[in-house]
Amino acid sequence: MFCVAPPELETKMNITKGGLVLFSANSNSSCMELSKKIAERLGVEMGKVQVYQEPNRETRVQIQESVRGKDVFIIQTVSKDVNTTIMELLIMVYACKTSCAKSIIGVIPYFPYSKQCKMRKRGSIVSKLLASMMCKAGLTHLITMDLHQKEIQGFFNIPVDNLRASPFLLQYIQEEILDYRNAVIVAKSPASAKRAQSFAERLRLGIAVIHGEAQDAESDLVDGRHSPPMVRSVAAIHPSLEIPMLIPKEKPPITVVGDVGGRIAIIVDDIIDDVDSFLAAAETLKERGAYKIFVMATHGLLSSDAPRLIEESAIDEVVVTNTIPHEVQKLQCPKIKTVDISMILSEAIRRIHNGESMSYLFRNIGLDD
């Protein structure tokens, strides 16, 4: 784990007044490591609760201490069984609400279904549905980290604090990557360019963008704009009305905008799940002369056989935070490294409980970050 606490945080981290209860809503023990780290930093014990699955796969939650009139913080890290994770959280939130908790704050470092935040043909905006369910269950505040789209905050009718992991990843680059001054920050698609620009400007480095066939940007062909039938129907359109049709997009041959020859390439993104696009980007960067390739992301889902593919790829190191447990993946692939972000989550909990300003945690963060 990699993290160094600033002196001003170390002196204040354990100061919490009475009436705080910290719960972990996970029935999976591997998902409780982050909760334990947060509790240790706050100097409090984890609340007593039982979360388990009945033989018929129903989720049962039993709170084993009083929460009446207290600030309850429920930490939920997402396991591989995402839907069970959501039900555990909702049931625990509702149990605290019916037990007369003063406030119920969800600490969800990785917000599930965050990629489903746009209309896709005749689908639905699932992250909006999930936000409504959490608010209805009784959540009064949400702490999360690096939402896939910042606009997801607008799906909630409660306060949302969208913390950033970039200070920890930047610190890792500066202290752990030798000769990082010879690096270039890479966006594997134009959609990631803003994040790459933010990293590059803070590190005073150059930027490169991969554009073309290998990009993994969200396709316009699957959003709501093309949901009407593409075939013209004479009966449906008035004879005098000629609606102009958009020319279909065609991806150009793959190109790298920016110089990566003889440089260290650092690919940045918010989520690394299906690694195919990262592997394709790494191969392209190698062909263009990059001699080392790092991948930096906040949320390391690393699904399916991602560890094996990374181990066999041109990528030298994948750096992710512990918003999602991935100890098993690290055993399968030594290239995966972890940055601990429990410090900023525990400080956010402390400030909310004590009624202090959260602006300290958002210093130097602009609208585009």
JSON list of N, CA and C in Angstrom, two decimals, residues 313-361:
[
{"chain": "A", "resi": 313, "resn": "SER", "atom": "N", "xyz": [0.92, -8.79, -21.38]},
{"chain": "A", "resi": 313, "resn": "SER", "atom": "CA", "xyz": [0.87, -7.64, -22.28]},
{"chain": "A", "resi": 313, "resn": "SER", "atom": "C", "xyz": [2.15, -6.82, -22.22]},
{"chain": "A", "resi": 314, "resn": "ALA", "atom": "N", "xyz": [2.16, -5.74, -23.02]},
{"chain": "A", "resi": 314, "resn": "ALA", "atom": "CA", "xyz": [3.29, -4.81, -23.03]},
{"chain": "A", "resi": 314, "resn": "ALA", "atom": "C", "xyz": [3.24, -3.81, -21.87]},
{"chain": "A", "resi": 315, "resn": "ILE", "atom": "N", "xyz": [2.18, -3.85, -21.07]},
{"chain": "A", "resi": 315, "resn": "ILE", "atom": "CA", "xyz": [2.05, -2.93, -19.92]},
{"chain": "A", "resi": 315, "resn": "ILE", "atom": "C", "xyz": [3.04, -3.33, -18.83]},
{"chain": "A", "resi": 316, "resn": "ASP", "atom": "N", "xyz": [3.77, -2.35, -18.31]},
{"chain": "A", "resi": 316, "resn": "ASP", "atom": "CA", "xyz": [4.75, -2.64, -17.26]},
{"chain": "A", "resi": 316, "resn": "ASP", "atom": "C", "xyz": [4.13, -2.63, -15.87]},
{"chain": "A", "resi": 317, "resn": "GLU", "atom": "N", "xyz": [3.12, -1.78, -15.65]},
{"chain": "A", "resi": 317, "resn": "GLU", "atom": "CA", "xyz": [2.53, -1.68, -14.31]},
{"chain": "A", "resi": 317, "resn": "GLU", "atom": "C", "xyz": [1.14, -1.09, -14.40]},
{"chain": "A", "resi": 318, "resn": "VAL", "atom": "N", "xyz": [0.22, -1.64, -13.62]},
{"chain": "A", "resi": 318, "resn": "VAL", "atom": "CA", "xyz": [-1.15, -1.11, -13.49]},
{"chain": "A", "resi": 318, "resn": "VAL", "atom": "C", "xyz": [-1.34, -0.64, -12.06]},
{"chain": "A", "resi": 319, "resn": "VAL", "atom": "N", "xyz": [-1.63, 0.63, -11.88]},
{"chain": "A", "resi": 319, "resn": "VAL", "atom": "CA", "xyz": [-1.78, 1.22, -10.54]},
{"chain": "A", "resi": 319, "resn": "VAL", "atom": "C", "xyz": [-3.24, 1.62, -10.34]},
{"chain": "A", "resi": 320, "resn": "VAL", "atom": "N", "xyz": [-3.87, 1.04, -9.33]},
{"chain": "A", "resi": 320, "resn": "VAL", "atom": "CA", "xyz": [-5.27, 1.34, -9.01]},
{"chain": "A", "resi": 320, "resn": "VAL", "atom": "C", "xyz": [-5.38, 1.59, -7.52]},
{"chain": "A", "resi": 321, "resn": "THR", "atom": "N", "xyz": [-6.48, 2.19, -7.10]},
{"chain": "A", "resi": 321, "resn": "THR", "atom": "CA", "xyz": [-6.72, 2.41, -5.67]},
{"chain": "A", "resi": 321, "resn": "THR", "atom": "C", "xyz": [-7.53, 1.25, -5.10]},
{"chain": "A", "resi": 322, "resn": "ASN", "atom": "N", "xyz": [-7.70, 1.26, -3.79]},
{"chain": "A", "resi": 322, "resn": "ASN", "atom": "CA", "xyz": [-8.44, 0.17, -3.13]},
{"chain": "A", "resi": 322, "resn": "ASN", "atom": "C", "xyz": [-9.91, 0.52, -2.91]},
{"chain": "A", "resi": 323, "resn": "THR", "atom": "N", "xyz": [-10.50, 1.27, -3.86]},
{"chain": "A", "resi": 323, "resn": "THR", "atom": "CA", "xyz": [-11.95, 1.48, -3.81]},
{"chain": "A", "resi": 323, "resn": "THR", "atom": "C", "xyz": [-12.70, 0.17, -4.03]},
{"chain": "A", "resi": 324, "resn": "ILE", "atom": "N", "xyz": [-12.05, -0.75, -4.73]},
{"chain": "A", "resi": 324, "resn": "ILE", "atom": "CA", "xyz": [-12.61, -2.09, -4.97]},
{"chain": "A", "resi": 324, "resn": "ILE", "atom": "C", "xyz": [-11.56, -3.11, -4.56]},
{"chain": "A", "resi": 325, "resn": "PRO", "atom": "N", "xyz": [-11.92, -4.15, -3.81]},
{"chain": "A", "resi": 325, "resn": "PRO", "atom": "CA", "xyz": [-10.93, -5.15, -3.40]},
{"chain": "A", "resi": 325, "resn": "PRO", "atom": "C", "xyz": [-10.44, -5.95, -4.61]},
{"chain": "A", "resi": 326, "resn": "HIS", "atom": "N", "xyz": [-9.11, -6.13, -4.72]},
{"chain": "A", "resi": 326, "resn": "HIS", "atom": "CA", "xyz": [-8.56, -6.88, -5.85]},
{"chain": "A", "resi": 326, "resn": "HIS", "atom": "C", "xyz": [-7.32, -7.66, -5.42]},
{"chain": "A", "resi": 327, "resn": "GLU", "atom": "N", "xyz": [-7.33, -8.17, -4.19]},
{"chain": "A", "resi": 327, "resn": "GLU", "atom": "CA", "xyz": [-6.19, -8.93, -3.69]},
{"chain": "A", "resi": 327, "resn": "GLU", "atom": "C", "xyz": [-5.97, -10.20, -4.49]},
{"chain": "A", "resi": 328, "resn": "VAL", "atom": "N", "xyz": [-7.05, -10.85, -4.91]},
{"chain": "A", "resi": 328, "resn": "VAL", "atom": "CA", "xyz": [-6.92, -12.08, -5.71]},
{"chain": "A", "resi": 328, "resn": "VAL", "atom": "C", "xyz": [-6.24, -11.77, -7.04]},
{"chain": "A", "resi": 329, "resn": "GLN", "atom": "N", "xyz": [-6.66, -10.67, -7.67]},
{"chain": "A", "resi": 329, "resn": "GLN", "atom": "CA", "xyz": [-6.06, -10.28, -8.96]},
{"chain": "A", "resi": 329, "resn": "GLN", "atom": "C", "xyz": [-4.57, -9.96, -8.80]},
{"chain": "A", "resi": 330, "resn": "LYS", "atom": "N", "xyz": [-4.18, -9.38, -7.66]},
{"chain": "A", "resi": 330, "resn": "LYS", "atom": "CA", "xyz": [-2.77, -9.06, -7.44]},
{"chain": "A", "resi": 330, "resn": "LYS", "atom": "C", "xyz": [-1.92, -10.32, -7.31]},
{"chain": "A", "resi": 331, "resn": "LEU", "atom": "N", "xyz": [-2.51, -11.37, -6.73]},
{"chain": "A", "resi": 331, "resn": "LEU", "atom": "CA", "xyz": [-1.78, -12.64, -6.65]},
{"chain": "A", "resi": 331, "resn": "LEU", "atom": "C", "xyz": [-1.58, -13.24, -8.03]},
{"chain": "A", "resi": 332, "resn": "GLN", "atom": "N", "xyz": [-2.55, -13.02, -8.93]},
{"chain": "A", "resi": 332, "resn": "GLN", "atom": "CA", "xyz": [-2.46, -13.56, -10.28]},
{"chain": "A", "resi": 332, "resn": "GLN", "atom": "C", "xyz": [-1.54, -12.74, -11.17]},
{"chain": "A", "resi": 333, "resn": "CYS", "atom": "N", "xyz": [-1.35, -11.45, -10.83]},
{"chain": "A", "resi": 333, "resn": "CYS", "atom": "CA", "xyz": [-0.56, -10.55, -11.69]},
{"chain": "A", "resi": 333, "resn": "CYS", "atom": "C", "xyz": [0.25, -9.59, -10.82]},
{"chain": "A", "resi": 334, "resn": "PRO", "atom": "N", "xyz": [1.56, -9.83, -10.69]},
{"chain": "A", "resi": 334, "resn": "PRO", "atom": "CA", "xyz": [2.40, -8.93, -9.87]},
{"chain": "A", "resi": 334, "resn": "PRO", "atom": "C", "xyz": [2.49, -7.51, -10.41]},
{"chain": "A", "resi": 335, "resn": "LYS", "atom": "N", "xyz": [2.07, -7.28, -11.65]},
{"chain": "A", "resi": 335, "resn": "LYS", "atom": "CA", "xyz": [2.14, -5.93, -12.22]},
{"chain": "A", "resi": 335, "resn": "LYS", "atom": "C", "xyz": [1.11, -4.99, -11.60]},
{"chain": "A", "resi": 336, "resn": "ILE", "atom": "N", "xyz": [0.11, -5.51, -10.91]},
{"chain": "A", "resi": 336, "resn": "ILE", "atom": "CA", "xyz": [-0.95, -4.69, -10.33]},
{"chain": "A", "resi": 336, "resn": "ILE", "atom": "C", "xyz": [-0.49, -4.14, -8.98]},
{"chain": "A", "resi": 337, "resn": "LYS", "atom": "N", "xyz": [-0.52, -2.83, -8.83]},
{"chain": "A", "resi": 337, "resn": "LYS", "atom": "CA", "xyz": [-0.13, -2.17, -7.58]},
{"chain": "A", "resi": 337, "resn": "LYS", "atom": "C", "xyz": [-1.33, -1.40, -7.02]},
{"chain": "A", "resi": 338, "resn": "THR", "atom": "N", "xyz": [-1.32, -1.21, -5.70]},
{"chain": "A", "resi": 338, "resn": "THR", "atom": "CA", "xyz": [-2.46, -0.57, -5.02]},
{"chain": "A", "resi": 338, "resn": "THR", "atom": "C", "xyz": [-2.03, 0.70, -4.29]},
{"chain": "A", "resi": 339, "resn": "VAL", "atom": "N", "xyz": [-2.85, 1.73, -4.42]},
{"chain": "A", "resi": 339, "resn": "VAL", "atom": "CA", "xyz": [-2.69, 2.97, -3.67]},
{"chain": "A", "resi": 339, "resn": "VAL", "atom": "C", "xyz": [-3.85, 3.07, -2.68]},
{"chain": "A", "resi": 340, "resn": "ASP", "atom": "N", "xyz": [-3.54, 3.29, -1.42]},
{"chain": "A", "resi": 340, "resn": "ASP", "atom": "CA", "xyz": [-4.55, 3.35, -0.37]},
{"chain": "A", "resi": 340, "resn": "ASP", "atom": "C", "xyz": [-5.19, 4.73, -0.30]},
{"chain": "A", "resi": 341, "resn": "ILE", "atom": "N", "xyz": [-6.52, 4.78, -0.39]},
{"chain": "A", "resi": 341, "resn": "ILE", "atom": "CA", "xyz": [-7.24, 6.07, -0.32]},
{"chain": "A", "resi": 341, "resn": "ILE", "atom": "C", "xyz": [-8.12, 6.15, 0.94]},
{"chain": "A", "resi": 342, "resn": "SER", "atom": "N", "xyz": [-7.87, 5.28, 1.92]},
{"chain": "A", "resi": 342, "resn": "SER", "atom": "CA", "xyz": [-8.69, 5.30, 3.14]},
{"chain": "A", "resi": 342, "resn": "SER", "atom": "C", "xyz": [-8.53, 6.62, 3.90]},
{"chain": "A", "resi": 343, "resn": "MET", "atom": "N", "xyz": [-7.40, 7.29, 3.73]},
{"chain": "A", "resi": 343, "resn": "MET", "atom": "CA", "xyz": [-7.15, 8.55, 4.44]},
{"chain": "A", "resi": 343, "resn": "MET", "atom": "C", "xyz": [-8.19, 9.61, 4.10]},
{"chain": "A", "resi": 344, "resn": "ILE", "atom": "N", "xyz": [-8.45, 9.82, 2.80]},
{"chain": "A", "resi": 344, "resn": "ILE", "atom": "CA", "xyz": [-9.36, 10.88, 2.40]},
{"chain": "A", "resi": 344, "resn": "ILE", "atom": "C", "xyz": [-10.80, 10.52, 2.76]},
{"chain": "A", "resi": 345, "resn": "LEU", "atom": "N", "xyz": [-11.15, 9.23, 2.71]},
{"chain": "A", "resi": 345, "resn": "LEU", "atom": "CA", "xyz": [-12.50, 8.81, 3.10]},
{"chain": "A", "resi": 345, "resn": "LEU", "atom": "C", "xyz": [-12.72, 9.01, 4.59]},
{"chain": "A", "resi": 346, "resn": "SER", "atom": "N", "xyz": [-11.73, 8.66, 5.40]},
{"chain": "A", "resi": 346, "resn": "SER", "atom": "CA", "xyz": [-11.87, 8.83, 6.85]},
{"chain": "A", "resi": 346, "resn": "SER", "atom": "C", "xyz": [-11.93, 10.30, 7.23]},
{"chain": "A", "resi": 347, "resn": "GLU", "atom": "N", "xyz": [-11.17, 11.14, 6.52]},
{"chain": "A", "resi": 347, "resn": "GLU", "atom": "CA", "xyz": [-11.21, 12.57, 6.81]},
{"chain": "A", "resi": 347, "resn": "GLU", "atom": "C", "xyz": [-12.56, 13.16, 6.41]},
{"chain": "A", "resi": 348, "resn": "ALA", "atom": "N", "xyz": [-13.14, 12.68, 5.30]},
{"chain": "A", "resi": 348, "resn": "ALA", "atom": "CA", "xyz": [-14.47, 13.13, 4.89]},
{"chain": "A", "resi": 348, "resn": "ALA", "atom": "C", "xyz": [-15.51, 12.75, 5.94]},
{"chain": "A", "resi": 349, "resn": "ILE", "atom": "N", "xyz": [-15.42, 11.54, 6.46]},
{"chain": "A", "resi": 349, "resn": "ILE", "atom": "CA", "xyz": [-16.35, 11.09, 7.51]},
{"chain": "A", "resi": 349, "resn": "ILE", "atom": "C", "xyz": [-16.21, 11.97, 8.75]},
{"chain": "A", "resi": 350, "resn": "ARG", "atom": "N", "xyz": [-14.97, 12.23, 9.15]},
{"chain": "A", "resi": 350, "resn": "ARG", "atom": "CA", "xyz": [-14.74, 13.03, 10.35]},
{"chain": "A", "resi": 350, "resn": "ARG", "atom": "C", "xyz": [-15.31, 14.44, 10.20]},
{"chain": "A", "resi": 351, "resn": "ARG", "atom": "N", "xyz": [-15.09, 15.05, 9.03]},
{"chain": "A", "resi": 351, "resn": "ARG", "atom": "CA", "xyz": [-15.56, 16.42, 8.81]},
{"chain": "A", "resi": 351, "resn": "ARG", "atom": "C", "xyz": [-17.09, 16.48, 8.76]},
{"chain": "A", "resi": 352, "resn": "ILE", "atom": "N", "xyz": [-17.71, 15.53, 8.12]},
{"chain": "A", "resi": 352, "resn": "ILE", "atom": "CA", "xyz": [-19.19, 15.53, 8.06]},
{"chain": "A", "resi": 352, "resn": "ILE", "atom": "C", "xyz": [-19.77, 15.33, 9.45]},
{"chain": "A", "resi": 353, "resn": "HIS", "atom": "N", "xyz": [-19.21, 14.40, 10.21]},
{"chain": "A", "resi": 353, "resn": "HIS", "atom": "CA", "xyz": [-19.71, 14.14, 11.57]},
{"chain": "A", "resi": 353, "resn": "HIS", "atom": "C", "xyz": [-19.54, 15.35, 12.48]},
{"chain": "A", "resi": 354, "resn": "ASN", "atom": "N", "xyz": [-18.42, 16.06, 12.34]},
{"chain": "A", "resi": 354, "resn": "ASN", "atom": "CA", "xyz": [-18.15, 17.23, 13.19]},
{"chain": "A", "resi": 354, "resn": "ASN", "atom": "C", "xyz": [-18.73, 18.52, 12.64]},
{"chain": "A", "resi": 355, "resn": "GLY", "atom": "N", "xyz": [-19.41, 18.45, 11.50]},
{"chain": "A", "resi": 355, "resn": "GLY", "atom": "CA", "xyz": [-20.01, 19.65, 10.91]},
{"chain": "A", "resi": 355, "resn": "GLY", "atom": "C", "xyz": [-18.99, 20.62, 10.36]},
{"chain": "A", "resi": 356, "resn": "GLU", "atom": "N", "xyz": [-17.85, 20.13, 9.91]},
{"chain": "A", "resi": 356, "resn": "GLU", "atom": "CA", "xyz": [-16.80, 21.00, 9.38]},
{"chain": "A", "resi": 356, "resn": "GLU", "atom": "C", "xyz": [-16.92, 21.11, 7.86]},
{"chain": "A", "resi": 357, "resn": "SER", "atom": "N", "xyz": [-16.29, 22.11, 7.30]},
{"chain": "A", "resi": 357, "resn": "SER", "atom": "CA", "xyz": [-16.31, 22.34, 5.86]},
{"chain": "A", "resi": 357, "resn": "SER", "atom": "C", "xyz": [-15.57, 21.22, 5.13]},
{"chain": "A", "resi": 358, "resn": "MET", "atom": "N", "xyz": [-16.10, 20.86, 3.93]},
{"chain": "A", "resi": 358, "resn": "MET", "atom": "CA", "xyz": [-15.46, 19.84, 3.10]},
{"chain": "A", "resi": 358, "resn": "MET", "atom": "C", "xyz": [-14.53, 20.47, 2.06]},
{"chain": "A", "resi": 359, "resn": "SER", "atom": "N", "xyz": [-14.45, 21.79, 2.01]},
{"chain": "A", "resi": 359, "resn": "SER", "atom": "CA", "xyz": [-13.69, 22.45, 0.95]},
{"chain": "A", "resi": 359, "resn": "SER", "atom": "C", "xyz": [-12.21, 22.09, 0.99]},
{"chain": "A", "resi": 360, "resn": "TYR", "atom": "N", "xyz": [-11.68, 21.73, 2.15]},
{"chain": "A", "resi": 360, "resn": "TYR", "atom": "CA", "xyz": [-10.27, 21.35, 2.26]},
{"chain": "A", "resi": 360, "resn": "TYR", "atom": "C", "xyz": [-9.96, 20.16, 1.35]},
{"chain": "A", "resi": 361, "resn": "LEU", "atom": "N", "xyz": [-10.91, 19.26, 1.19]},
{"chain": "A", "resi": 361, "resn": "LEU", "atom": "CA", "xyz": [-10.68, 18.04, 0.41]},
{"chain": "A", "resi": 361, "resn": "LEU", "atom": "C", "xyz": [-10.84, 18.30, -1.09]}
]
